[in-house]
Coordinates of C-alpha atoms and ligand atoms in Angstrom, one line a residue:
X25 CA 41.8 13.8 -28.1
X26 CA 38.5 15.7 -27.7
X27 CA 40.7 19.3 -26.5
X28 CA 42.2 18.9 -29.9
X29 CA 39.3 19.3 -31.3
X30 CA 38.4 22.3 -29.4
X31 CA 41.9 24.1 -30.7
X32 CA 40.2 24.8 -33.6
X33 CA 36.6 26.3 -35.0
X34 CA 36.7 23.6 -37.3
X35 CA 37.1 19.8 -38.1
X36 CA 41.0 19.6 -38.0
X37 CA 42.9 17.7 -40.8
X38 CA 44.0 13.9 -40.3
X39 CA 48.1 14.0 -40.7
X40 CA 50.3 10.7 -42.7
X41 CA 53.1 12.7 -42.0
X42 CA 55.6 15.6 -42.6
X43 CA 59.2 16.6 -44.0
X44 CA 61.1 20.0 -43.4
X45 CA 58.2 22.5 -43.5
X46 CA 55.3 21.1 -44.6
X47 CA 53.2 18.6 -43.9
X48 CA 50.5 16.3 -45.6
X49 CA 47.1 15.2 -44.8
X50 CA 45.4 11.5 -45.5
X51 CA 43.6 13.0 -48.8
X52 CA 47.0 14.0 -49.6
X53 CA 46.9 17.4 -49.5
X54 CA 50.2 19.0 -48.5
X55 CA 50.7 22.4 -46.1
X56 CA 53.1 25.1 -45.6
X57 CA 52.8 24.7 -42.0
X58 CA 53.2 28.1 -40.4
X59 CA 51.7 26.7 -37.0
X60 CA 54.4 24.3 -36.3
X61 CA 52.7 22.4 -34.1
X62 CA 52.1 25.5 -31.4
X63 CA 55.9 25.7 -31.4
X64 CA 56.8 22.2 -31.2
X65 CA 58.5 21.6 -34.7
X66 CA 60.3 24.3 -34.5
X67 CA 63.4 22.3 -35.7
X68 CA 61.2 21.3 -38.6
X69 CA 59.1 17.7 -39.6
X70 CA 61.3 14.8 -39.4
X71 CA 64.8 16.3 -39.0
X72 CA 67.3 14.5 -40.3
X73 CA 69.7 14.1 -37.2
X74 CA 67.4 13.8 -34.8
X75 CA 66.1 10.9 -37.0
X76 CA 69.0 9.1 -36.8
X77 CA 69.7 9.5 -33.4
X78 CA 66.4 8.2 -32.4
X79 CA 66.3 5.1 -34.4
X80 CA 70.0 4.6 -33.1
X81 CA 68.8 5.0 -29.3
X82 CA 65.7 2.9 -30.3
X83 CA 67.8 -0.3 -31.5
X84 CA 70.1 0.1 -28.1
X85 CA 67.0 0.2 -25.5
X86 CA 65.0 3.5 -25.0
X87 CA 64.2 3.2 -21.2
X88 CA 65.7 1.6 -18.3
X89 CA 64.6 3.9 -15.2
X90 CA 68.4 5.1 -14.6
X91 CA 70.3 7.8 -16.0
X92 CA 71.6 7.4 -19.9
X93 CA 74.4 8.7 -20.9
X94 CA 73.2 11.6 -22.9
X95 CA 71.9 13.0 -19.6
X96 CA 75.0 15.1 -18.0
X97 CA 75.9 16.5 -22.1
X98 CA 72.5 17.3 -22.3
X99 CA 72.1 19.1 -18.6
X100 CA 75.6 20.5 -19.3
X101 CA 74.5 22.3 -22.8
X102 CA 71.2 23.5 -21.5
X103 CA 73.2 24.9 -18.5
X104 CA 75.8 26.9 -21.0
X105 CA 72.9 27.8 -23.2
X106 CA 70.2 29.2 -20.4
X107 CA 72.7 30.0 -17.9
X108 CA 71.1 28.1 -14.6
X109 CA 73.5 25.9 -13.4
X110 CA 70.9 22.5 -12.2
X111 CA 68.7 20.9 -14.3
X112 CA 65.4 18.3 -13.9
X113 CA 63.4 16.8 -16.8
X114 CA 59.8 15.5 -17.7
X115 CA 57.7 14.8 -20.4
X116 CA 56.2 18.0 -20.6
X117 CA 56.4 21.7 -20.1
X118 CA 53.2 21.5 -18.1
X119 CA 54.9 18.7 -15.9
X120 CA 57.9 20.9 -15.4
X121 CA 55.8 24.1 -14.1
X122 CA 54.6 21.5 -11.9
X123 CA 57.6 20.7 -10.3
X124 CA 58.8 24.0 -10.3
X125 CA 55.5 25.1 -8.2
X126 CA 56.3 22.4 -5.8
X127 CA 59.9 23.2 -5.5
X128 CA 59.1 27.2 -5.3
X129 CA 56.2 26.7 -2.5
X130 CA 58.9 24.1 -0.4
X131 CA 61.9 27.0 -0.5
X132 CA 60.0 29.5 0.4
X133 CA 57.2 28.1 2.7
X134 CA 55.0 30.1 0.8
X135 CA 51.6 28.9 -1.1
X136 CA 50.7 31.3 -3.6
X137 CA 51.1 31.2 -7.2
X138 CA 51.5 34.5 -9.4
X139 CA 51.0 34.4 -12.6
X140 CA 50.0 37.0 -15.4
X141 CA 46.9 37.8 -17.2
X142 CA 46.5 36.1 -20.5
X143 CA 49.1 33.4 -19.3
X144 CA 49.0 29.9 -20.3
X145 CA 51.8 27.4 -18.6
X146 CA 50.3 24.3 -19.5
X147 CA 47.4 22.7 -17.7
X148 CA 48.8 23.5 -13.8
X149 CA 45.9 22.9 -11.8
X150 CA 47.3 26.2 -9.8
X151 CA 47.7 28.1 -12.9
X152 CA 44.6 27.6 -14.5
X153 CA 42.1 30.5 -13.1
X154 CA 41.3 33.7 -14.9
X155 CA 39.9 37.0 -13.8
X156 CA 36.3 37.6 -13.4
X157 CA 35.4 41.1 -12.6
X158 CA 39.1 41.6 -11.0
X159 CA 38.3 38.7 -9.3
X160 CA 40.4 35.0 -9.8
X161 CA 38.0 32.0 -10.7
X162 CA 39.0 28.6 -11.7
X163 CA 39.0 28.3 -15.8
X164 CA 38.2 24.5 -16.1
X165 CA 35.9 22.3 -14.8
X166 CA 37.4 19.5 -12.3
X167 CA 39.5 21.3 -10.8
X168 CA 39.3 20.1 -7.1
X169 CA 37.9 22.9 -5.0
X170 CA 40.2 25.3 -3.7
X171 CA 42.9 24.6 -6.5
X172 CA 43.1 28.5 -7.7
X173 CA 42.5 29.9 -3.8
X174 CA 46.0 30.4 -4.1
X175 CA 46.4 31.4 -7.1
X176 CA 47.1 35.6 -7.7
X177 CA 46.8 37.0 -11.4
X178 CA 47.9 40.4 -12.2
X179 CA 47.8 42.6 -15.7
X180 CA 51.2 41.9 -17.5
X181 CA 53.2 44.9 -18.1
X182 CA 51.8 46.5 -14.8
X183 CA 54.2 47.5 -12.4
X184 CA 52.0 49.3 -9.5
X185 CA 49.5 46.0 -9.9
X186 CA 53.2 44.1 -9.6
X187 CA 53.9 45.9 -6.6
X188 CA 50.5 45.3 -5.0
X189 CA 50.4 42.0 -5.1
X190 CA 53.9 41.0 -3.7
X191 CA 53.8 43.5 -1.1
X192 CA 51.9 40.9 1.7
X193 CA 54.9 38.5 1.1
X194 CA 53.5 35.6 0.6
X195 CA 54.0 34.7 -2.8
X196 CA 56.2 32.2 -3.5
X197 CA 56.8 32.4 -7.2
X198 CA 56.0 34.6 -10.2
X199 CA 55.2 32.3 -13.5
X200 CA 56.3 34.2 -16.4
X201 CA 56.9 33.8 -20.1
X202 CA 59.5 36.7 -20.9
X203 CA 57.6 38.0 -23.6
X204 CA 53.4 36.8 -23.2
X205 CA 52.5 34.2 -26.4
X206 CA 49.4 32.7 -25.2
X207 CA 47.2 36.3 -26.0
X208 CA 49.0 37.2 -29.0
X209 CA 52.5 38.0 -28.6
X210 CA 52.3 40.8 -26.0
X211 CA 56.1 42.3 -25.5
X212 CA 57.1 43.6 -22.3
X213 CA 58.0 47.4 -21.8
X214 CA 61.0 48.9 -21.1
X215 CA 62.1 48.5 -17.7
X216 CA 59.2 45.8 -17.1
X217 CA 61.7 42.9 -16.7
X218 CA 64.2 45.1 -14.0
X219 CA 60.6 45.8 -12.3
X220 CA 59.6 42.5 -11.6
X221 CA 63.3 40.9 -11.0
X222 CA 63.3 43.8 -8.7
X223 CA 60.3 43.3 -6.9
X224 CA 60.5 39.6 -6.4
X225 CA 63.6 39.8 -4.8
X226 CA 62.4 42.2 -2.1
X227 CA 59.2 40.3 -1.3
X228 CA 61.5 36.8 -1.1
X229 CA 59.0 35.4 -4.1
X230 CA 61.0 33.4 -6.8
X231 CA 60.7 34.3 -10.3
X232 CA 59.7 31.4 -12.7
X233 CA 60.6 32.0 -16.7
X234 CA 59.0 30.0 -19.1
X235 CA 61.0 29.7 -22.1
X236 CA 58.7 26.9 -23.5
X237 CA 57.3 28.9 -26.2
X238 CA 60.1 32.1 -26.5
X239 CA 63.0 29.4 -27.0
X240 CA 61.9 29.6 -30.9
X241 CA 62.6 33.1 -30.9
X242 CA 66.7 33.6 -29.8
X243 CA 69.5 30.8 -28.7
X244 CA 69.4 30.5 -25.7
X245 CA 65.8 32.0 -25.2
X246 CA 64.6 35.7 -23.9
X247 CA 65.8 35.1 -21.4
X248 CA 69.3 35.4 -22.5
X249 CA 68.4 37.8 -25.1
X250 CA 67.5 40.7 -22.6
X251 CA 69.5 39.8 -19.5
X252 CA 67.1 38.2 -17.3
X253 CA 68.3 36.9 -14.2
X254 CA 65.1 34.5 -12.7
X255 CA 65.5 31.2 -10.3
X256 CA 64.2 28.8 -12.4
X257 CA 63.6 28.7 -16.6
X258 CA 61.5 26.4 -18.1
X259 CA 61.8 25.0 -21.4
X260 CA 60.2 22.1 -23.3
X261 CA 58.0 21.6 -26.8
X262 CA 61.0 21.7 -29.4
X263 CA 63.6 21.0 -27.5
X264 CA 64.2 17.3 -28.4
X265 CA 62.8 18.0 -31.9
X266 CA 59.1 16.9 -31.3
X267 CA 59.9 13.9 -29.0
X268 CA 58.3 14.5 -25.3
X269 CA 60.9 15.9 -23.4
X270 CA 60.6 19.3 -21.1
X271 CA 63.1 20.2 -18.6
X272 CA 63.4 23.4 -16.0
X273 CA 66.6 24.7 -14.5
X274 CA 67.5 26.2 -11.4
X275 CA 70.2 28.4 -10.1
X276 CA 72.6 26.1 -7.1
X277 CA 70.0 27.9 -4.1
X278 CA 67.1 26.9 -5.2
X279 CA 68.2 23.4 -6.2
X280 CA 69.4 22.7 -2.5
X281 CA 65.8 22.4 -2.0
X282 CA 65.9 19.5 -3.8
X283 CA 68.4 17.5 -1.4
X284 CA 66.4 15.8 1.8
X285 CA 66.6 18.2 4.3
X286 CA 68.2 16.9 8.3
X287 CA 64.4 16.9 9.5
X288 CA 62.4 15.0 7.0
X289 CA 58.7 14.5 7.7
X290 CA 57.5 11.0 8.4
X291 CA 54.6 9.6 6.7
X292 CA 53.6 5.6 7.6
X293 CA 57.3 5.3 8.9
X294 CA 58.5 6.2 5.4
X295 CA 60.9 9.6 6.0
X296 CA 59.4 12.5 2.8
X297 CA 62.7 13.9 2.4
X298 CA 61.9 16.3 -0.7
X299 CA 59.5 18.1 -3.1
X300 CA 57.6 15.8 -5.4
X301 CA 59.5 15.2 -8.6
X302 CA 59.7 12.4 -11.2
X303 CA 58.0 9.8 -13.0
X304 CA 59.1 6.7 -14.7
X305 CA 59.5 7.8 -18.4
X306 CA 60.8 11.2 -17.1
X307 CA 64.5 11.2 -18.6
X308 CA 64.0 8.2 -20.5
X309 CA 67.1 7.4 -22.8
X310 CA 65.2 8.2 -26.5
X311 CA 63.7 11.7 -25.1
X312 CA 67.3 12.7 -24.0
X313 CA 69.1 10.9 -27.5
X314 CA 66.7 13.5 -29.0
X315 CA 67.4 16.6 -27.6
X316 CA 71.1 16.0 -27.4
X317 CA 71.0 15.7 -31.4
X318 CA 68.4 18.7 -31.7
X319 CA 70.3 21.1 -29.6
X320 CA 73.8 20.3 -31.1
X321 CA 72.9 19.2 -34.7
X322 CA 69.9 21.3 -35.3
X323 CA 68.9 24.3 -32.7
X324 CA 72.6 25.8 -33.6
X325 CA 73.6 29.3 -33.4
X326 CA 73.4 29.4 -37.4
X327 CA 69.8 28.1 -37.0
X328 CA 68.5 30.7 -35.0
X329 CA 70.5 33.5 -37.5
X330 CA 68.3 31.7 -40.2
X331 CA 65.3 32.0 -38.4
X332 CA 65.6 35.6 -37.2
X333 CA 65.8 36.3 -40.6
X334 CA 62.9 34.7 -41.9
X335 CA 61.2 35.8 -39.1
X336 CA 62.4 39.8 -39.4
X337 CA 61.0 39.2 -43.9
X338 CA 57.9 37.2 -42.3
X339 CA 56.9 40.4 -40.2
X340 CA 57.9 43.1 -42.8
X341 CA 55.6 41.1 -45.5
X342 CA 53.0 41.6 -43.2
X343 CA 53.4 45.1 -42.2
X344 CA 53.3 45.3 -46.0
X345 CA 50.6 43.4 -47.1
X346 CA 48.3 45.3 -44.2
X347 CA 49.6 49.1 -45.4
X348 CA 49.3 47.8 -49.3
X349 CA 45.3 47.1 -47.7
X350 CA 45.1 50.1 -45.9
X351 CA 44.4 48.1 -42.4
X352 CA 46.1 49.6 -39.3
X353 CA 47.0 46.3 -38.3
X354 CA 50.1 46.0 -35.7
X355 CA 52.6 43.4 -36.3
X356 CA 54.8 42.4 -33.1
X357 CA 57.9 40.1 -34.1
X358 CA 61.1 38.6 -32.1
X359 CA 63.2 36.3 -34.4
X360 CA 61.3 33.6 -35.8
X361 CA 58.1 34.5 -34.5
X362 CA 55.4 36.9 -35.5
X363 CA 52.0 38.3 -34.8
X364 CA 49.1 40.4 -35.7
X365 CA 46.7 42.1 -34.0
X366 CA 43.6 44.0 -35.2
X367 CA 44.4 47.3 -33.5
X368 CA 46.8 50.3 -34.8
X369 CA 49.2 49.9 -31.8
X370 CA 50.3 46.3 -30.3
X371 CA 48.3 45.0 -27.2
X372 CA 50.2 45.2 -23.8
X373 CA 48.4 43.2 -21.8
X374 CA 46.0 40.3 -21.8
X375 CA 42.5 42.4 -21.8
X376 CA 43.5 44.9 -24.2
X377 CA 44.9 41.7 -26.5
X378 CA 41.1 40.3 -25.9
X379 CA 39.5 43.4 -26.8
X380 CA 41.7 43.7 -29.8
X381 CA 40.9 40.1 -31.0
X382 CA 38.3 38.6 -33.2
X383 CA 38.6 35.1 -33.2
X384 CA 36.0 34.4 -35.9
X385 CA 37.9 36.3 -38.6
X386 CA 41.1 34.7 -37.5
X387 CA 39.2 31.4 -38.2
X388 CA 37.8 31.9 -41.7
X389 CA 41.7 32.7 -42.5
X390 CA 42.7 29.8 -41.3
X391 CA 40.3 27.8 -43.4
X392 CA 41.3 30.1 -46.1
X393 CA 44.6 29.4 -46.0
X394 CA 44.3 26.0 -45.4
X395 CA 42.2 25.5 -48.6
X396 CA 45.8 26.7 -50.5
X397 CA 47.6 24.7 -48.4
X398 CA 48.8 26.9 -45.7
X399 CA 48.5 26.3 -42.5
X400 CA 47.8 29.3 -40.1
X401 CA 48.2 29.2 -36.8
X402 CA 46.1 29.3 -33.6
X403 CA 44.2 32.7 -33.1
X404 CA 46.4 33.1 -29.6
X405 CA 49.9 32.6 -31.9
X406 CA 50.9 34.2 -34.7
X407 CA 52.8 32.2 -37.4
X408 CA 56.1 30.9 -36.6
X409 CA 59.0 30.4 -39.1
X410 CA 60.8 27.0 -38.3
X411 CA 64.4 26.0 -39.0
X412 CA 62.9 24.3 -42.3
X413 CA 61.7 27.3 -43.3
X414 CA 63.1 29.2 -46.6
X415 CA 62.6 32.5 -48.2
X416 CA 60.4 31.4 -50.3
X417 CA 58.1 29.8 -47.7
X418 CA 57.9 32.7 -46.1
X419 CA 56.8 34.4 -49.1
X420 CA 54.6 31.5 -50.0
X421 CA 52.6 32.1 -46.8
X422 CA 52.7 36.1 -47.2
X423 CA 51.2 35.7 -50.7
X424 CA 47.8 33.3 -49.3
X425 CA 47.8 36.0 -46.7
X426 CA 47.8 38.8 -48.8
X427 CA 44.6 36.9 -50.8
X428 CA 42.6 36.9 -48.1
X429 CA 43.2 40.2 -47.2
X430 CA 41.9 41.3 -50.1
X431 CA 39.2 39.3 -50.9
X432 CA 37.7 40.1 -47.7
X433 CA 38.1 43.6 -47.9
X434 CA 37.2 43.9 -51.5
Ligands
PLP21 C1 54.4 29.1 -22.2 C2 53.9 27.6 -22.1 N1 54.3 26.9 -21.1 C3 53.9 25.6 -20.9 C4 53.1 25.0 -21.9 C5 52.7 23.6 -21.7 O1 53.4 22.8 -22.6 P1 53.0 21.2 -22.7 O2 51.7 21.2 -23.5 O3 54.1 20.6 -23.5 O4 52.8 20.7 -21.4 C6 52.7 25.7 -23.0 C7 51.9 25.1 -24.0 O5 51.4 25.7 -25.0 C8 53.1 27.1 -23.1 O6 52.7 27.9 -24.2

């Protein structure tokens, strides 16, 4: 548990548990928790349906390494709700981008990866590099070496840079979250989304949208928000309320790719018909009992209306709150999610969302906040309404906001 550790700048609370949208800690201390678990309790601590449907699944078996019944309902309702037609699951969103790498890099015969500055899509060996001095470098230690040589990063919101970097054809897919949430909440501009869709489809590179994060913000994601027409969507985190489950879909083309070609390859006399996918608990019975209840009991169309909301009074408090102070601080919002940035006008991309930044301020507030039992989120998020969430919660966190605001510019 050590990188939890390192998600914050200091000691992190020890949790006995949670209900709707708060949660308490072993001293018994409760927070308004305005983090949600970097997105992943989005449908609240411990909701009720998806409660029952666990402990239901649990009593009837959880895993058995063969589909469950809750498998084609589930694929079928992500299908209507994302609009890609074939779906896979894992444990994990980072497991997901995995397989969707693999998959990409098989269809098109292509190795590299593209992905945005700023990004974060789990830890994808490929994926993990950042630019130093314009030029890509791996961002973690043990990575094997060579993991990142293929990996291209360009400036978000950056069409000419777009342009550059697909034009030697040999990308194979373009990694994006609709809107960027890893380096503040960076939104793209208009025409940024036609652009890219545009461009990836004359260079033959797939496009890759990672809902995993933006799902919180519209039903049915971004994605279906603005339009966007990409070859695979990724989604994960809240999904199956809280219980590990990630899943990507695919539109029928790419998922062909997925079927063992005429010519398989032979390894040891064993024919390697097909992409790597899969793992024993990927699927598993209670993961898909989960997200069938949180999708149809609790992520409804009503839900998100809620959320929007909340999230439209969440960001007006703090455009008020910041005026009331007489800081030129930008707020960026879509539905139930927020953020502020230091700077007069938003950030577009993932260096001027740096530069903007100060990471120890955002951690004093969130030691602040926590000491009246609110709990801020990471300095890359932005607080996040969840379904739980009420008026006066929102309010609630505005107000312990508002207090440190003024105390520190007193
Ligand atoms: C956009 C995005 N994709 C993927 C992931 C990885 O998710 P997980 O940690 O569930 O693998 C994250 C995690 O924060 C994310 O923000």
């Amino acid at each position: 548990m050590s990188w939890m550790e390192e998600l914050y700048e200091h000691p992190p609370v020890w949790v006995t548990h949670g209900n709707g949208a708060s949660f308490w800690d072993i001293d018994g201390h409760r927070y308004l928790d305005l983090y949600i678990a970097d997105m992943s309790a989005f449908c609240g601590h411990a909701p009720e349906p998806v409660v029952r449907a666990v402990a239901e699944r649990m009593r009837r078996g959880n895993q058995f390494l063969l589909p469950s019944e809750d498998a084609v309902p589930v694929a079928d309702h992500l299908a209507g709700r994302y609009g890609m037609p074939k779906w896979q699951f894992t444990l994990s969103a980072t497991q997901a981008n995995t397989e969707v790498i693999r998959i990409a890099r098989h269809a098109t015969g292509r190795d590299v990866v593209m992905v945005f500055d700023g990004k974060y899509h789990g830890h994808v060996d490929a994926t993990l590099a950042v630019l130093d001095d314009g030029v890509v470098q791996p961002e973690y230690y043990g990575l094997g070496r060579g993991a990142t040589d293929k990996t291209r990063i360009v400036a978000f919101n950056d069409v000419a840079a777009l342009q550059s970097a697909l034009s030697s054809r040999d990308v194979a897919v373009v990694l994006a979250e609709p809107a960027m949430t890893n380096a503040g909440f960076l939104l793209p501009q208009p025409g940024f989304h036609a652009a890219l869709r545009e461009l990836t489809v004359d260079a033959g590179t797939l496009l890759a949208i990672d809902e995993t994060h933006t799902l919180v913000t519209a039903y049915g994601g971004l994605g279906r928000e603005w339009g966007l027409q990409p070859d695979f969507v990724t989604v994960g985190k809240s999904i199956a309320g809280g219980v590990p489950l990630a899943a990507y879909g695919m539109t029928d083309e790419v998922a062909s790719f997925l079927r063992a070609p005429d010519d398989p390859y032979v390894v040891s006399g064993m024919a390697v018909g097909e992409p790597a996918t899969g793992g024993t608990l990927f699927a598993n019975a209670l993961s898909l009992a989960a997200c069938r209840s949180a999708l149809t009991e609790v992520l409804t169309e009503q839900a998100f209306a809620h959320t929007a909301k909340l999230g439209a009074r969440l960001a007006a408090g703090l455009r008020d709150t910041f005026a009331r102070q007489g800081l030129a601080w930008s707020v960026t919002q879509e539905g139930s999610h927020a953020y502020y940035a230091f700077t007069p006008t938003p950030p577009h991309d993932g260096a001027t969302s740096r530069a903007a930044d100060d990471p120890d301020l955002r951690a004093l507030m969130r030691v602040f906040m926590a000491n009246r039992g609110v709990w801020e989120s990471g300095w890359w998020l932005g607080p996040t309404v969840s379904v739980a969430h009420t008026e006066a919660d929102v309010d609630a966190y505005v107000e312990v906001l508002a207090e440190f605001v003024t105390t520190v510019t007193a």
